[in-house]
PDB file of C-alpha atoms in Angstrom:
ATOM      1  CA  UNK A   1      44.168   4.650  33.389  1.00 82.00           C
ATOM      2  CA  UNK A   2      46.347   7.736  34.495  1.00 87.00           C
ATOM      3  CA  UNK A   3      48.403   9.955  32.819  1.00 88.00           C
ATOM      4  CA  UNK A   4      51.072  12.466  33.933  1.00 94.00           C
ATOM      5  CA  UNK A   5      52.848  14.942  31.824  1.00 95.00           C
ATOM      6  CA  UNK A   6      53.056  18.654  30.901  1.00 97.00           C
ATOM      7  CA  UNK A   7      50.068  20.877  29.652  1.00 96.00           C
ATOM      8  CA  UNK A   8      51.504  23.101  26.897  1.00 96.00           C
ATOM      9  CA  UNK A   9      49.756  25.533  23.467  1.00 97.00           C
ATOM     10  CA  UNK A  10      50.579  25.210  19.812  1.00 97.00           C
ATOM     11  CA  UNK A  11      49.369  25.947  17.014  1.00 98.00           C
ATOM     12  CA  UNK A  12      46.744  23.061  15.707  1.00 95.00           C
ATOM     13  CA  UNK A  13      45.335  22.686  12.029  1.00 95.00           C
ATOM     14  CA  UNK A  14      42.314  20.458  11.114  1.00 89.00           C
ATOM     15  CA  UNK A  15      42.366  19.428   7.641  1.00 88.00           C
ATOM     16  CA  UNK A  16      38.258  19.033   6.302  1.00 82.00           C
ATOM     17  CA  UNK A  17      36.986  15.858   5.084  1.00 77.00           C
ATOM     18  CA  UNK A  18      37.831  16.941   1.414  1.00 81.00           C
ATOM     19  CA  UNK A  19      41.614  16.811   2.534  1.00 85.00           C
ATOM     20  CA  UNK A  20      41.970  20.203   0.742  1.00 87.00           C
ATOM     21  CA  UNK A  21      40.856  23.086   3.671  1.00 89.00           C
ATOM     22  CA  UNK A  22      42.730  23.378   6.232  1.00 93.00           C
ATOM     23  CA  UNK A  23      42.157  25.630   9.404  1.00 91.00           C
ATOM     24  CA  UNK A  24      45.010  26.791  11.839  1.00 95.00           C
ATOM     25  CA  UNK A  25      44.001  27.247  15.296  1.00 95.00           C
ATOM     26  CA  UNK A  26      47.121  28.875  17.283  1.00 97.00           C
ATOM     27  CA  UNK A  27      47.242  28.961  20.857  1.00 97.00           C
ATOM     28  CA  UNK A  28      45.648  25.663  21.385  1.00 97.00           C
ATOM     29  CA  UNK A  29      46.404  23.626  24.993  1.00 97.00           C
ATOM     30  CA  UNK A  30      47.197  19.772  24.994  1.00 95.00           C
ATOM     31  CA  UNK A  31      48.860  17.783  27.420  1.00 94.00           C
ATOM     32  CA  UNK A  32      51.797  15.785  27.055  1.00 92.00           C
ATOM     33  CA  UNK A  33      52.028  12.715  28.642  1.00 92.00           C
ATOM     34  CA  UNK A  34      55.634  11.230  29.800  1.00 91.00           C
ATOM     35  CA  UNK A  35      54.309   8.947  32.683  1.00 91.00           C
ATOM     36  CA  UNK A  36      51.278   6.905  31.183  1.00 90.00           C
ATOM     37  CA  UNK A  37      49.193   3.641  32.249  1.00 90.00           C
ATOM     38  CA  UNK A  38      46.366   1.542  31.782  1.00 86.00           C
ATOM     39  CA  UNK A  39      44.607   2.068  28.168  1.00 80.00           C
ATOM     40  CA  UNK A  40      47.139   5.066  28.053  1.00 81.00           C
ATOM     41  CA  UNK A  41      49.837   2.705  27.180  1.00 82.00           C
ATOM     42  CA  UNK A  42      48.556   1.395  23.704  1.00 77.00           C
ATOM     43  CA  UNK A  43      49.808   2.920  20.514  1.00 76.00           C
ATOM     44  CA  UNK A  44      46.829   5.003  19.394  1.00 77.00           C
ATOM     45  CA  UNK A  45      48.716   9.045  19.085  1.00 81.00           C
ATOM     46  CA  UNK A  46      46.131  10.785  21.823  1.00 84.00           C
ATOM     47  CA  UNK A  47      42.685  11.325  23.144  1.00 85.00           C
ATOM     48  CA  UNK A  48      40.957  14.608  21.845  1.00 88.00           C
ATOM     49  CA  UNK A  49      38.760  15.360  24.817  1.00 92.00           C
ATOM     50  CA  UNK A  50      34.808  16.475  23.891  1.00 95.00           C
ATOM     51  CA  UNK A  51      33.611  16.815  27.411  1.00 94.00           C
ATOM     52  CA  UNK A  52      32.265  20.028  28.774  1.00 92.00           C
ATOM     53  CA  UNK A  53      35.319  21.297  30.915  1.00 91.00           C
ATOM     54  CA  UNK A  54      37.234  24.533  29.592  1.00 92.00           C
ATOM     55  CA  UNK A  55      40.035  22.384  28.102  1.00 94.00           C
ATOM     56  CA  UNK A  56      37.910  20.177  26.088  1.00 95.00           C
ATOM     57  CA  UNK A  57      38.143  21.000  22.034  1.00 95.00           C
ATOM     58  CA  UNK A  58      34.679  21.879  21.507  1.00 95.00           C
ATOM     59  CA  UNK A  59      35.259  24.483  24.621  1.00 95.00           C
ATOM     60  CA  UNK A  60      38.701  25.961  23.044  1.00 96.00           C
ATOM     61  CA  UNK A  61      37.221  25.995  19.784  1.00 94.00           C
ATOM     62  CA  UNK A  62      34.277  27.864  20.845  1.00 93.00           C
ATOM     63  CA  UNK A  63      31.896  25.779  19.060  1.00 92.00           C
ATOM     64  CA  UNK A  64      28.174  25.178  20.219  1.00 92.00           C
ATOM     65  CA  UNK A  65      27.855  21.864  18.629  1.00 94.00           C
ATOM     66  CA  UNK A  66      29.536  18.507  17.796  1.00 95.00           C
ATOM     67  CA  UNK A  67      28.066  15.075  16.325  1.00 95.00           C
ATOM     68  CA  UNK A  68      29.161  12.002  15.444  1.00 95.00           C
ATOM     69  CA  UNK A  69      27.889   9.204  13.879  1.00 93.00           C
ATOM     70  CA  UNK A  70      30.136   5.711  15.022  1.00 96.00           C
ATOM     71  CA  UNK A  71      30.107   3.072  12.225  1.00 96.00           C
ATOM     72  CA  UNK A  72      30.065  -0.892  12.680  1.00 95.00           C
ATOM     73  CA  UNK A  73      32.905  -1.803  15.469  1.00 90.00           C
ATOM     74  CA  UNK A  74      33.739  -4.658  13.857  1.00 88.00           C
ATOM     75  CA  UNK A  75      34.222  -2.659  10.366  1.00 92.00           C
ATOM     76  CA  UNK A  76      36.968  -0.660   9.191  1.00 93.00           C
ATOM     77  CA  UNK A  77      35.075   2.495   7.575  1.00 95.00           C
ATOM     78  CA  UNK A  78      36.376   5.140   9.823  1.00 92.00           C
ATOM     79  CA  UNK A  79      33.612   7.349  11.759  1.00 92.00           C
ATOM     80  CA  UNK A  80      32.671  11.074  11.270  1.00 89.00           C
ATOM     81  CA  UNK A  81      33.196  14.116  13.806  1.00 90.00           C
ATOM     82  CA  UNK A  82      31.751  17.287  13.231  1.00 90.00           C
ATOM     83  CA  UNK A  83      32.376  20.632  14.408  1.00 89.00           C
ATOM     84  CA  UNK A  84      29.258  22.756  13.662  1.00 86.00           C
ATOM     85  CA  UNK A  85      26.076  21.851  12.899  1.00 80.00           C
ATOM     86  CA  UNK A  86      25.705  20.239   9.461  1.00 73.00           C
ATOM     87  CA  UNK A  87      23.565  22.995   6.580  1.00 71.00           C
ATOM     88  CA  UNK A  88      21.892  19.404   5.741  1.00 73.00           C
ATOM     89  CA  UNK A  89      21.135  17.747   9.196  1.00 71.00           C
ATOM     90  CA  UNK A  90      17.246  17.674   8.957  1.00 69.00           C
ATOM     91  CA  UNK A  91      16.755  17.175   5.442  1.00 68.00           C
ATOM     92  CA  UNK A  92      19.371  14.216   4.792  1.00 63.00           C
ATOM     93  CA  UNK A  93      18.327  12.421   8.195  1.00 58.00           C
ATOM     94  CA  UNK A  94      17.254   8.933   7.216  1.00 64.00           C
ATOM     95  CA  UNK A  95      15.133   8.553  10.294  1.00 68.00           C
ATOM     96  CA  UNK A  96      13.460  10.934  12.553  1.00 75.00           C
ATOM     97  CA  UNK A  97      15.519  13.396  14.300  1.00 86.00           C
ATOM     98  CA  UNK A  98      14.825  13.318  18.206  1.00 92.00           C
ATOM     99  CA  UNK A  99      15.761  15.751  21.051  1.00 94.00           C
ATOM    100  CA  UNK A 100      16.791  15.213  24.846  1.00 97.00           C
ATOM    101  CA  UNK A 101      17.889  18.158  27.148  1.00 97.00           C
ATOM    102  CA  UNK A 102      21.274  17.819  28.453  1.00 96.00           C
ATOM    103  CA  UNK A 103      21.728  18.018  32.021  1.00 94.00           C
ATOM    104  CA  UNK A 104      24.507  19.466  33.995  1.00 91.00           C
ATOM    105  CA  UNK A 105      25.939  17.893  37.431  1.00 92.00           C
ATOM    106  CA  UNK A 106      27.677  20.319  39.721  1.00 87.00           C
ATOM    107  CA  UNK A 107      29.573  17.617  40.963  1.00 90.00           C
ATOM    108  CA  UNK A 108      31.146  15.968  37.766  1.00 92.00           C
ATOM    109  CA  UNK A 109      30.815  19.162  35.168  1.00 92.00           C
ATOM    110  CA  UNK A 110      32.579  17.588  32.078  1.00 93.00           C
ATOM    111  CA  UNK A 111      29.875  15.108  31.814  1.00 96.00           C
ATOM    112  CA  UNK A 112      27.112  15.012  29.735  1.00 97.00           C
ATOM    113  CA  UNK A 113      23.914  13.736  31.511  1.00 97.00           C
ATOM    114  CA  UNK A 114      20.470  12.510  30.350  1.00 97.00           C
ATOM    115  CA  UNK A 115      17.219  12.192  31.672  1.00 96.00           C
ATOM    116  CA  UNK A 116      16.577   8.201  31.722  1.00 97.00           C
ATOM    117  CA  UNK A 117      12.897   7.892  32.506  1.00 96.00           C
ATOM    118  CA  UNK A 118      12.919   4.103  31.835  1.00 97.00           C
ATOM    119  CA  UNK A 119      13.743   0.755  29.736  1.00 98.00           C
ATOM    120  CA  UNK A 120      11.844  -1.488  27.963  1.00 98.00           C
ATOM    121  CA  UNK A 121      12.565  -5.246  26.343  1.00 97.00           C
ATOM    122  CA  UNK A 122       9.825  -6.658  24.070  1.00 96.00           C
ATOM    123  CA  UNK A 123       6.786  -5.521  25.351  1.00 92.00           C
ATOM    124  CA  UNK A 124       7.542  -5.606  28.623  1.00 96.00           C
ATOM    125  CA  UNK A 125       8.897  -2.001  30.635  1.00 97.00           C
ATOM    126  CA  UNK A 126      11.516  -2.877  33.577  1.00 96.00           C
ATOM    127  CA  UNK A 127       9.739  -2.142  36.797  1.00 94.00           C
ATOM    128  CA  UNK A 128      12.118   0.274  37.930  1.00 93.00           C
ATOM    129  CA  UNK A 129      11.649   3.397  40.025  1.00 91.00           C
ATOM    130  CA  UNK A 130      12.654   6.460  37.660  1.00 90.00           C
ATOM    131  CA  UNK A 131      14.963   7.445  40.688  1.00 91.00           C
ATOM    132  CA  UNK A 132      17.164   4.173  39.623  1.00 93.00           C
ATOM    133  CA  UNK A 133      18.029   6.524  36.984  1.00 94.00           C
ATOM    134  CA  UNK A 134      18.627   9.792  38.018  1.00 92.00           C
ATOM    135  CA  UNK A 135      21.048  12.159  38.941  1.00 92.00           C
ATOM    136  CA  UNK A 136      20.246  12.779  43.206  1.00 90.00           C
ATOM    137  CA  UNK A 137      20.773  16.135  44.768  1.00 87.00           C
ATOM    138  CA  UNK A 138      24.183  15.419  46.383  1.00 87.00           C
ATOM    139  CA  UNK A 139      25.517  14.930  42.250  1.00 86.00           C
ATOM    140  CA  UNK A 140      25.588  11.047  42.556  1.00 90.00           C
ATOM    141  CA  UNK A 141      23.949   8.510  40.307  1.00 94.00           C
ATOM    142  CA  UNK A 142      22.314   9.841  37.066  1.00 96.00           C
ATOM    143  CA  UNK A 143      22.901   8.623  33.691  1.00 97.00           C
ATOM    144  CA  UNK A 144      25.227  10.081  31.210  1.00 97.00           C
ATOM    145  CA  UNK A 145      26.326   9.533  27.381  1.00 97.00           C
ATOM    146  CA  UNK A 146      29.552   8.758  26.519  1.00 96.00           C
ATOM    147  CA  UNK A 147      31.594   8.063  23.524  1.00 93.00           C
ATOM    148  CA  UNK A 148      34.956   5.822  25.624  1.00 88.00           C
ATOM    149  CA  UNK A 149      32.619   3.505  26.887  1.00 92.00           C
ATOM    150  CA  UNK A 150      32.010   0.151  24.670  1.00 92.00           C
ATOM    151  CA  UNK A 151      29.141  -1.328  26.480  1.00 95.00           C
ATOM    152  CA  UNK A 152      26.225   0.857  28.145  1.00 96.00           C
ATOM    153  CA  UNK A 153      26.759   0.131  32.177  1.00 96.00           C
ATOM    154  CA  UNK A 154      23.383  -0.156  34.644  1.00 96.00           C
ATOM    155  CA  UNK A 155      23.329   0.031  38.061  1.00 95.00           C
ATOM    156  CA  UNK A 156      23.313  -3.824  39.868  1.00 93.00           C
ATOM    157  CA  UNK A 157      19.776  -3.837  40.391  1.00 93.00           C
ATOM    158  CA  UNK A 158      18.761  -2.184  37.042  1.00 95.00           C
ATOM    159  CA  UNK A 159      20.800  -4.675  35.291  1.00 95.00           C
ATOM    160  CA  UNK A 160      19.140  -7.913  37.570  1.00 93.00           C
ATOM    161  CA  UNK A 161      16.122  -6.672  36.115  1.00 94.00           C
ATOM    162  CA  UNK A 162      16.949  -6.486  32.550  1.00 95.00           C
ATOM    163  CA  UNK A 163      18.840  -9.747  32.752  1.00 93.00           C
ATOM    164  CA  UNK A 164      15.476 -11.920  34.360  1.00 92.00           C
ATOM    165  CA  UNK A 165      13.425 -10.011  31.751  1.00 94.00           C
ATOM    166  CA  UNK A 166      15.433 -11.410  28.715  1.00 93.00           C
ATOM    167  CA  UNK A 167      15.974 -14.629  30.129  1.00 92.00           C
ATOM    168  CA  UNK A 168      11.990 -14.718  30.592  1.00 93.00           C
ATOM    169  CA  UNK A 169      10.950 -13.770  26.923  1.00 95.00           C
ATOM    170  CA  UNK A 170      14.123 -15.028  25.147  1.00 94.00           C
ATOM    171  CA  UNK A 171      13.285 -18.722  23.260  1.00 91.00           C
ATOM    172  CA  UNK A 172      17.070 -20.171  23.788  1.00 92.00           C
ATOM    173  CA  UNK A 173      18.795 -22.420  26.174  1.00 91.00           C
ATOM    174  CA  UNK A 174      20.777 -19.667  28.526  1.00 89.00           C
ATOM    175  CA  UNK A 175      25.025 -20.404  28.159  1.00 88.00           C
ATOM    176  CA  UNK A 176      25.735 -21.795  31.494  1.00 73.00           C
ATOM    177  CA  UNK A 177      26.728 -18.834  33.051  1.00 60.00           C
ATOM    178  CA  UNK A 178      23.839 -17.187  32.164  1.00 53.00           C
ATOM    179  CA  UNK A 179      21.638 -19.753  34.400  1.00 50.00           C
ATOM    180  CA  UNK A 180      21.848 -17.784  37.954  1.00 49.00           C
ATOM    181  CA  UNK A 181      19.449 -14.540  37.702  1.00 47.00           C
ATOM    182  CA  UNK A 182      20.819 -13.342  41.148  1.00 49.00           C
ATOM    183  CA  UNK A 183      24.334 -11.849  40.298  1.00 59.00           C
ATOM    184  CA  UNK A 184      25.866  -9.635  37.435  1.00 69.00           C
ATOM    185  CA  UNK A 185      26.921 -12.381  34.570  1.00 77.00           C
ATOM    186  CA  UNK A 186      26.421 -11.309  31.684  1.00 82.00           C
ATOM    187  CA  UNK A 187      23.051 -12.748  29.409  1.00 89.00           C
ATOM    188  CA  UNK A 188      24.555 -14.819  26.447  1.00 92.00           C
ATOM    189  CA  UNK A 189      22.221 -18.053  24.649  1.00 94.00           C
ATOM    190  CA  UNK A 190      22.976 -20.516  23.004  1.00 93.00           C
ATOM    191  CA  UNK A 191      22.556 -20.395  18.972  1.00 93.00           C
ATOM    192  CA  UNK A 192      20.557 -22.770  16.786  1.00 91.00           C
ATOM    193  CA  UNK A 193      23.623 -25.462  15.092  1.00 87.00           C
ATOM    194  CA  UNK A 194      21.492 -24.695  12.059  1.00 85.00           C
ATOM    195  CA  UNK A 195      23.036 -20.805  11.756  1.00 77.00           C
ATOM    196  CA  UNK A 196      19.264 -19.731  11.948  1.00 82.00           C
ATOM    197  CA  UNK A 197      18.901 -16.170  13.878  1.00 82.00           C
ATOM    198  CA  UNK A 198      15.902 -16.290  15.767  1.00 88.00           C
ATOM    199  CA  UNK A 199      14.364 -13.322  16.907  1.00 91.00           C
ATOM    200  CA  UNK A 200      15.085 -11.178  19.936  1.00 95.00           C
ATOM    201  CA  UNK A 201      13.283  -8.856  22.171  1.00 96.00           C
ATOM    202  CA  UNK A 202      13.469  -5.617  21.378  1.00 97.00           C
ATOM    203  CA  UNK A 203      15.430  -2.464  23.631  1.00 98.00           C
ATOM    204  CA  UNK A 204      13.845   0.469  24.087  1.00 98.00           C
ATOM    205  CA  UNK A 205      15.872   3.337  26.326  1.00 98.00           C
ATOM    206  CA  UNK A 206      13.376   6.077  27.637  1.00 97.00           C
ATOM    207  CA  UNK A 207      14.767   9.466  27.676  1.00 97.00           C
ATOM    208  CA  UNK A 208      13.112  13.002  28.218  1.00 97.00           C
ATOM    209  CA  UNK A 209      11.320  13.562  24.889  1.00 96.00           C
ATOM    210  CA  UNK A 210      12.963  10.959  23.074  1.00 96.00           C
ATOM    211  CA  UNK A 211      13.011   7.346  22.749  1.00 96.00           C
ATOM    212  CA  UNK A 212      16.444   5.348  21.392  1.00 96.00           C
ATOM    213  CA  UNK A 213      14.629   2.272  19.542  1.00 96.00           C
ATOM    214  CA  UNK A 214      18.367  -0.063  19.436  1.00 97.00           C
ATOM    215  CA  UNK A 215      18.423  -2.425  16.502  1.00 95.00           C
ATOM    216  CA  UNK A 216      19.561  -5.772  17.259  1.00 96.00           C
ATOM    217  CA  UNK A 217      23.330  -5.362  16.650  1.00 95.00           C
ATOM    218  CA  UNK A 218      23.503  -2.106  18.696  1.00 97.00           C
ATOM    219  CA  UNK A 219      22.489  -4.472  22.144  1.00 97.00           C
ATOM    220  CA  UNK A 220      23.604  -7.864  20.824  1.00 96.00           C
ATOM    221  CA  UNK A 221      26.937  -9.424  19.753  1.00 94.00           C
ATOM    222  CA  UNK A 222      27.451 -12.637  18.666  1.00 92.00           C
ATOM    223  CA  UNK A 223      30.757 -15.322  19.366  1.00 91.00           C
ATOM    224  CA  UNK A 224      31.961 -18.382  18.954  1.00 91.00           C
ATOM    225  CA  UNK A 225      33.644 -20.934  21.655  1.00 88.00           C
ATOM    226  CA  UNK A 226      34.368 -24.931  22.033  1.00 85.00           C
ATOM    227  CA  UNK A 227      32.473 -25.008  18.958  1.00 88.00           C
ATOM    228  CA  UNK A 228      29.162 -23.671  19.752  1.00 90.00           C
ATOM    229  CA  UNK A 229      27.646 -19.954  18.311  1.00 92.00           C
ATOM    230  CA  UNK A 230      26.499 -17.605  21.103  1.00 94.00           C
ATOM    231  CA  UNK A 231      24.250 -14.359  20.846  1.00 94.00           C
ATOM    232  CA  UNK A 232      24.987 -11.616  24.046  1.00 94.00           C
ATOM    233  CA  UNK A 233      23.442  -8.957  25.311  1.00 95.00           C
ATOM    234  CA  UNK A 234      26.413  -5.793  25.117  1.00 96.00           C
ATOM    235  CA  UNK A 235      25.264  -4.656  28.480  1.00 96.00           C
ATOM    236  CA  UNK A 236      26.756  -4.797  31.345  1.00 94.00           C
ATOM    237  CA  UNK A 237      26.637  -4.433  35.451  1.00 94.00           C
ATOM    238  CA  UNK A 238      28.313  -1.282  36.563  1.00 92.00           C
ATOM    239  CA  UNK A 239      28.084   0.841  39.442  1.00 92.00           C
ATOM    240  CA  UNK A 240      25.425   3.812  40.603  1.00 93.00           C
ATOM    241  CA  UNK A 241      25.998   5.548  37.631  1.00 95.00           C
ATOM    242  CA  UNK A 242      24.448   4.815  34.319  1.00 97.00           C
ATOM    243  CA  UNK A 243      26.323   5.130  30.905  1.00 97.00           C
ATOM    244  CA  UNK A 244      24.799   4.521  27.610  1.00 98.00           C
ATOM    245  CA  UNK A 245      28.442   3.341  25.710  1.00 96.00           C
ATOM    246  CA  UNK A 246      29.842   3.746  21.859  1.00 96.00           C
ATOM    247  CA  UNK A 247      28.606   0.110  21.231  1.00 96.00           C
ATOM    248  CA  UNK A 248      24.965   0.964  21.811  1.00 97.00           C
ATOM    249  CA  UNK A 249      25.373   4.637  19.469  1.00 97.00           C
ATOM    250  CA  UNK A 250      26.538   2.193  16.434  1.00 97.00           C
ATOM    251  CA  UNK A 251      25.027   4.089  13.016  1.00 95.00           C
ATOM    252  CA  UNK A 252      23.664   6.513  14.860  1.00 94.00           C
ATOM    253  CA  UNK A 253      24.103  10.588  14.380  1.00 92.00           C
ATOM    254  CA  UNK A 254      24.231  11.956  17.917  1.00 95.00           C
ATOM    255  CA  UNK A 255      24.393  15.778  17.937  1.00 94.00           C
ATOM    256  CA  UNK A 256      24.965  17.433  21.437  1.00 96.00           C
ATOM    257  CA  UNK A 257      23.801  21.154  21.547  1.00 94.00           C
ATOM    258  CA  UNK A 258      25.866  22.994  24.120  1.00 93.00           C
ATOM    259  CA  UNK A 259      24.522  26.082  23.129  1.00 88.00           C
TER     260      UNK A 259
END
């Protein structure tokens, strides 16, 4: 997707969840794009960047924090953004509050990188080297977070891994596509006629510090085709570097701490 346009400043006001304050931010740059393609094309009214360049809207903002917390992609309850960290955060989180350092690459700046030390389904942890999943000295590889991404992307071999292991400790025929262990198709079985949801193994992402515990419809989606009810795994094959997408942060506060 590519864009091409003019980079101008205006005056910007943000209007508070209570739809009463507003604040006026004047001076504020935005691009304008004339020439647009790819995802650029649909009808949505722009992109507000959060990356960690100087044109980003935390960055012009000058705020040292922003969080998010996505709701149900298949709902229609529309998902928080905040600027500044919350008076409440600690003592209104319903689950424990964890803590990974954010990495920078001098190679891609804007991203935000993590420390992947490993992944684990059921009981059983990938035999992966951690260097699978980290970012080398030439700024290539690594693993970052990112909130355009649907589905969380692993390296070929990563993914090859992940794949056999579900296969292996998964009770359900395997969709036909899902039979070869040796490529990048995605992992989708066949579901009971009976509507019965058997269990799953669980996913566990390793981090620095911290470990991201999915529940089952933050790694599994389920469809329906020629008749037959399907349950898929909402991970896919990418290339060298890793990204953990919006589908897997579903319900989920995610705070990043620039400061």
């Amino acid at each position: 997707s590519t864009t091409n346009g003019q980079l101008d400043a205006e005056t910007f006001t943000f209007v508070a969840a209570d739809g009463r304050t507003a604040t006026a931010v004047p001076g504020l740059s935005f691009g304008c794009g004339h020439n647009n393609s790819g995802i650029f094309t649909s009808n949505e009214t722009g992109i507000a960047g959060f990356g960690r360049g100087s044109l980003s809207l935390p960055s012009q903002l000058k705020v040292d924090n922003f969080s998010y917390c996505f709701t149900d992609i298949t709902g229609s309850a529309p998902s928080p953004v905040l600027l500044g960290l919350p008076a409440n955060l600690y003592s209104s989180a319903g689950g424990a509050v964890q803590t990974t350092p954010l990495i920078q690459s001098p190679k891609i700046p804007s991203f935000y990188y993590l420390s992947l030390k490993g992944i684990t389904v059921g009981s059983t942890r990938l035999q992966v080297p951690e260097s699978a999943f980290a970012l080398t000295n030439n700024g290539t590889g690594g693993t970052i977070i990112d909130s355009g991404t649907s589905f969380t992307m692993l390296p070929l071999q990563v993914y090859r891994r992940l794949r056999a292991t579900f296969v292996s400790q998964v009770k359900l025929p395997p969709a036909e596509a899902s039979n070869a262990t040796t490529d990048a198709d995605p992992i989708c079985f066949v579901l009971p006629s009976s509507g019965d949801r058997p269990e799953l193994p669980k996913l566990l992402f390793h981090f620095e510090g911290a470990t991201l515990d999915l529940p089952r419809e933050n790694y599994m989606f389920e469809m329906e085709d020629a008749g037959r009810s399907f349950t898929c795994l909402a991970i896919n094959a990418g290339g060298d570097l890793i990204i953990i997408g919006n589908y897997q942060q579903q319900n989920i506060h995610v705070l990043y701490d620039l400061a």
